[in-house]
Amino acid sequence: MNFPTSEMTSGFNDVLTLKQVADDFARQRPELADRLVRYGEHFVYLLPVGDGRSVVTGKMSVGRLSGWTCAAPDAENEEEARALLGRPIPEVVEAALAHHDRLANFSARRWGAETQTLAADRLRWKRRDGGRVR
């Protein structure tokens, strides 16, 4: 048996990339860095937009392709996510932030800025299973 195994190497690379994603969010938009929530043990981050929805950034499979991408909750198909596969992490984060800004602006117009902030704060502290994130 070779040490480290290919699974260990791949897993370590995923952990480093996960950290790079969080660092890129913090570097590009420091005011949103504390809203970034890791989804369980998966290589996925959620960025709440304030109305119960989140932009998803993570390692995903789209069809037969696999890699780091982002997806908006209002996406009509997987083509946009597929186009980001294989792109550098800063570009994926930039696309996620563009989705966030577009959806957060819509939410603020629809719900009012105060409601949006309250909803985002509630989302930041809860997971889908009802447990606490932090």
PDB file of C-alpha atoms in Angstrom:
ATOM      1  CA  MET A   1       0.000   0.000   0.000  1.00  0.00           C
ATOM      2  CA  ASN A   2       1.364   3.377  -0.988  1.00  0.00           C
ATOM      3  CA  PHE A   3       1.281   6.146   1.556  1.00  0.00           C
ATOM      4  CA  PRO A   4      -0.379   8.591   1.223  1.00  0.00           C
ATOM      5  CA  THR A   5      -3.130   6.954  -0.793  1.00  0.00           C
ATOM      6  CA  SER A   6      -4.740   8.723  -3.733  1.00  0.00           C
ATOM      7  CA  GLU A   7      -7.922   9.123  -1.653  1.00  0.00           C
ATOM      8  CA  MET A   8      -5.947  10.848   1.111  1.00  0.00           C
ATOM      9  CA  THR A   9      -4.250  13.164  -1.369  1.00  0.00           C
ATOM     10  CA  SER A  10      -7.556  14.013  -3.046  1.00  0.00           C
ATOM     11  CA  GLY A  11      -9.251  14.673   0.301  1.00  0.00           C
ATOM     12  CA  PHE A  12      -6.424  16.915   1.457  1.00  0.00           C
ATOM     13  CA  ASN A  13      -6.619  18.860  -1.800  1.00  0.00           C
ATOM     14  CA  ASP A  14     -10.381  19.319  -1.291  1.00  0.00           C
ATOM     15  CA  VAL A  15      -9.819  20.649   2.246  1.00  0.00           C
ATOM     16  CA  LEU A  16      -7.237  23.138   0.983  1.00  0.00           C
ATOM     17  CA  THR A  17      -9.573  24.255  -1.806  1.00  0.00           C
ATOM     18  CA  LEU A  18     -12.401  24.667   0.704  1.00  0.00           C
ATOM     19  CA  LYS A  19     -10.187  26.988   2.741  1.00  0.00           C
ATOM     20  CA  GLN A  20      -9.228  28.881  -0.412  1.00  0.00           C
ATOM     21  CA  VAL A  21     -12.919  29.424  -1.219  1.00  0.00           C
ATOM     22  CA  ALA A  22     -13.569  30.878   2.253  1.00  0.00           C
ATOM     23  CA  ASP A  23     -10.456  33.053   1.981  1.00  0.00           C
ATOM     24  CA  ASP A  24     -11.532  34.337  -1.443  1.00  0.00           C
ATOM     25  CA  PHE A  25     -14.990  35.252  -0.126  1.00  0.00           C
ATOM     26  CA  ALA A  26     -13.335  37.126   2.762  1.00  0.00           C
ATOM     27  CA  ARG A  27     -10.892  38.864   0.430  1.00  0.00           C
ATOM     28  CA  GLN A  28     -13.447  39.880  -2.200  1.00  0.00           C
ATOM     29  CA  ARG A  29     -16.289  40.818   0.181  1.00  0.00           C
ATOM     30  CA  PRO A  30     -15.200  40.977   3.833  1.00  0.00           C
ATOM     31  CA  GLU A  31     -18.636  42.214   4.937  1.00  0.00           C
ATOM     32  CA  LEU A  32     -20.209  38.914   3.804  1.00  0.00           C
ATOM     33  CA  ALA A  33     -17.529  36.582   5.183  1.00  0.00           C
ATOM     34  CA  ASP A  34     -19.326  36.032   8.484  1.00  0.00           C
ATOM     35  CA  ARG A  35     -22.518  34.988   6.649  1.00  0.00           C
ATOM     36  CA  LEU A  36     -20.801  32.169   4.783  1.00  0.00           C
ATOM     37  CA  VAL A  37     -21.998  28.858   6.255  1.00  0.00           C
ATOM     38  CA  ARG A  38     -20.449  25.468   5.645  1.00  0.00           C
ATOM     39  CA  TYR A  39     -23.108  22.883   4.872  1.00  0.00           C
ATOM     40  CA  GLY A  40     -22.486  19.939   7.194  1.00  0.00           C
ATOM     41  CA  GLU A  41     -19.411  17.877   6.383  1.00  0.00           C
ATOM     42  CA  HIS A  42     -19.740  18.454   2.656  1.00  0.00           C
ATOM     43  CA  PHE A  43     -17.439  20.588   0.521  1.00  0.00           C
ATOM     44  CA  VAL A  44     -20.198  23.162   0.159  1.00  0.00           C
ATOM     45  CA  TYR A  45     -20.757  26.717   1.379  1.00  0.00           C
ATOM     46  CA  LEU A  46     -24.103  28.485   1.569  1.00  0.00           C
ATOM     47  CA  LEU A  47     -24.350  32.254   1.258  1.00  0.00           C
ATOM     48  CA  PRO A  48     -27.848  33.343   2.411  1.00  0.00           C
ATOM     49  CA  VAL A  49     -29.534  36.029   0.338  1.00  0.00           C
ATOM     50  CA  GLY A  50     -32.032  36.962   3.013  1.00  0.00           C
ATOM     51  CA  ASP A  51     -35.363  35.481   1.936  1.00  0.00           C
ATOM     52  CA  GLY A  52     -34.888  31.840   2.877  1.00  0.00           C
ATOM     53  CA  ARG A  53     -32.702  31.054  -0.128  1.00  0.00           C
ATOM     54  CA  SER A  54     -28.937  30.709  -0.474  1.00  0.00           C
ATOM     55  CA  VAL A  55     -26.320  30.755  -3.207  1.00  0.00           C
ATOM     56  CA  VAL A  56     -24.468  27.430  -3.132  1.00  0.00           C
ATOM     57  CA  THR A  57     -20.728  27.221  -3.773  1.00  0.00           C
ATOM     58  CA  GLY A  58     -18.975  23.892  -3.615  1.00  0.00           C
ATOM     59  CA  LYS A  59     -17.586  20.782  -5.197  1.00  0.00           C
ATOM     60  CA  MET A  60     -20.388  19.422  -7.316  1.00  0.00           C
ATOM     61  CA  SER A  61     -21.122  16.982 -10.062  1.00  0.00           C
ATOM     62  CA  VAL A  62     -23.057  18.283 -13.009  1.00  0.00           C
ATOM     63  CA  GLY A  63     -23.804  15.450 -15.365  1.00  0.00           C
ATOM     64  CA  ARG A  64     -20.540  13.527 -15.741  1.00  0.00           C
ATOM     65  CA  LEU A  65     -18.338  16.514 -14.853  1.00  0.00           C
ATOM     66  CA  SER A  66     -17.086  17.230 -11.351  1.00  0.00           C
ATOM     67  CA  GLY A  67     -15.435  20.314  -9.876  1.00  0.00           C
ATOM     68  CA  TRP A  68     -15.953  23.565  -7.985  1.00  0.00           C
ATOM     69  CA  THR A  69     -18.855  25.739  -9.075  1.00  0.00           C
ATOM     70  CA  CYS A  70     -21.757  27.810  -7.758  1.00  0.00           C
ATOM     71  CA  ALA A  71     -25.500  27.754  -8.265  1.00  0.00           C
ATOM     72  CA  ALA A  72     -28.253  30.263  -7.626  1.00  0.00           C
ATOM     73  CA  PRO A  73     -31.607  29.119  -6.229  1.00  0.00           C
ATOM     74  CA  ASP A  74     -33.456  30.616  -9.206  1.00  0.00           C
ATOM     75  CA  ALA A  75     -31.381  28.819 -11.857  1.00  0.00           C
ATOM     76  CA  GLU A  76     -33.533  27.286 -14.557  1.00  0.00           C
ATOM     77  CA  ASN A  77     -30.971  24.723 -15.697  1.00  0.00           C
ATOM     78  CA  GLU A  78     -27.475  23.472 -14.953  1.00  0.00           C
ATOM     79  CA  GLU A  79     -25.704  25.148 -17.881  1.00  0.00           C
ATOM     80  CA  GLU A  80     -24.373  28.079 -15.859  1.00  0.00           C
ATOM     81  CA  ALA A  81     -23.008  25.786 -13.149  1.00  0.00           C
ATOM     82  CA  ARG A  82     -21.504  23.516 -15.794  1.00  0.00           C
ATOM     83  CA  ALA A  83     -19.763  26.503 -17.445  1.00  0.00           C
ATOM     84  CA  LEU A  84     -17.912  27.309 -14.194  1.00  0.00           C
ATOM     85  CA  LEU A  85     -16.517  23.791 -13.684  1.00  0.00           C
ATOM     86  CA  GLY A  86     -12.753  23.869 -14.019  1.00  0.00           C
ATOM     87  CA  ARG A  87     -12.542  27.652 -13.684  1.00  0.00           C
ATOM     88  CA  PRO A  88     -10.193  29.159 -11.078  1.00  0.00           C
ATOM     89  CA  ILE A  89     -11.658  29.478  -7.570  1.00  0.00           C
ATOM     90  CA  PRO A  90     -11.634  33.330  -7.600  1.00  0.00           C
ATOM     91  CA  GLU A  91     -13.883  33.267 -10.700  1.00  0.00           C
ATOM     92  CA  VAL A  92     -16.291  30.826  -9.047  1.00  0.00           C
ATOM     93  CA  VAL A  93     -16.446  33.043  -5.936  1.00  0.00           C
ATOM     94  CA  GLU A  94     -16.973  36.127  -8.116  1.00  0.00           C
ATOM     95  CA  ALA A  95     -19.906  34.406  -9.857  1.00  0.00           C
ATOM     96  CA  ALA A  96     -21.392  33.406  -6.469  1.00  0.00           C
ATOM     97  CA  LEU A  97     -21.129  36.994  -5.251  1.00  0.00           C
ATOM     98  CA  ALA A  98     -22.809  38.253  -8.434  1.00  0.00           C
ATOM     99  CA  HIS A  99     -25.709  35.832  -7.809  1.00  0.00           C
ATOM    100  CA  HIS A 100     -25.872  36.957  -4.179  1.00  0.00           C
ATOM    101  CA  ASP A 101     -25.979  40.643  -5.088  1.00  0.00           C
ATOM    102  CA  ARG A 102     -28.672  40.115  -7.722  1.00  0.00           C
ATOM    103  CA  LEU A 103     -30.861  38.033  -5.394  1.00  0.00           C
ATOM    104  CA  ALA A 104     -30.246  40.189  -2.304  1.00  0.00           C
ATOM    105  CA  ASN A 105     -31.249  43.314  -4.246  1.00  0.00           C
ATOM    106  CA  PHE A 106     -34.444  41.599  -5.380  1.00  0.00           C
ATOM    107  CA  SER A 107     -35.128  40.450  -1.826  1.00  0.00           C
ATOM    108  CA  ALA A 108     -34.544  43.941  -0.397  1.00  0.00           C
ATOM    109  CA  ARG A 109     -36.998  45.432  -2.887  1.00  0.00           C
ATOM    110  CA  ARG A 110     -39.529  42.702  -2.208  1.00  0.00           C
ATOM    111  CA  TRP A 111     -39.272  42.333   1.559  1.00  0.00           C
ATOM    112  CA  GLY A 112     -37.603  45.544   2.732  1.00  0.00           C
ATOM    113  CA  ALA A 113     -34.007  45.840   3.916  1.00  0.00           C
ATOM    114  CA  GLU A 114     -34.855  45.326   7.596  1.00  0.00           C
ATOM    115  CA  THR A 115     -36.712  42.045   6.971  1.00  0.00           C
ATOM    116  CA  GLN A 116     -33.888  40.858   4.724  1.00  0.00           C
ATOM    117  CA  THR A 117     -31.289  41.437   7.447  1.00  0.00           C
ATOM    118  CA  LEU A 118     -33.382  39.620  10.056  1.00  0.00           C
ATOM    119  CA  ALA A 119     -33.981  36.650   7.740  1.00  0.00           C
ATOM    120  CA  ALA A 120     -30.275  36.439   6.878  1.00  0.00           C
ATOM    121  CA  ASP A 121     -29.341  36.478  10.564  1.00  0.00           C
ATOM    122  CA  ARG A 122     -31.783  33.646  11.300  1.00  0.00           C
ATOM    123  CA  LEU A 123     -30.442  31.590   8.371  1.00  0.00           C
ATOM    124  CA  ARG A 124     -26.888  32.089   9.500  1.00  0.00           C
ATOM    125  CA  TRP A 125     -27.526  30.243  12.736  1.00  0.00           C
ATOM    126  CA  LYS A 126     -29.637  27.311  11.528  1.00  0.00           C
ATOM    127  CA  ARG A 127     -29.103  24.212   9.437  1.00  0.00           C
ATOM    128  CA  ARG A 128     -31.735  22.302   7.524  1.00  0.00           C
ATOM    129  CA  ASP A 129     -31.924  19.638  10.221  1.00  0.00           C
ATOM    130  CA  GLY A 130     -32.723  22.342  12.799  1.00  0.00           C
ATOM    131  CA  GLY A 131     -29.364  22.167  14.588  1.00  0.00           C
ATOM    132  CA  ARG A 132     -27.124  25.093  15.339  1.00  0.00           C
ATOM    133  CA  VAL A 133     -24.332  25.929  12.906  1.00  0.00           C
ATOM    134  CA  ARG A 134     -22.077  27.538  15.481  1.00  0.00           C
TER     135      ARG A 134
END
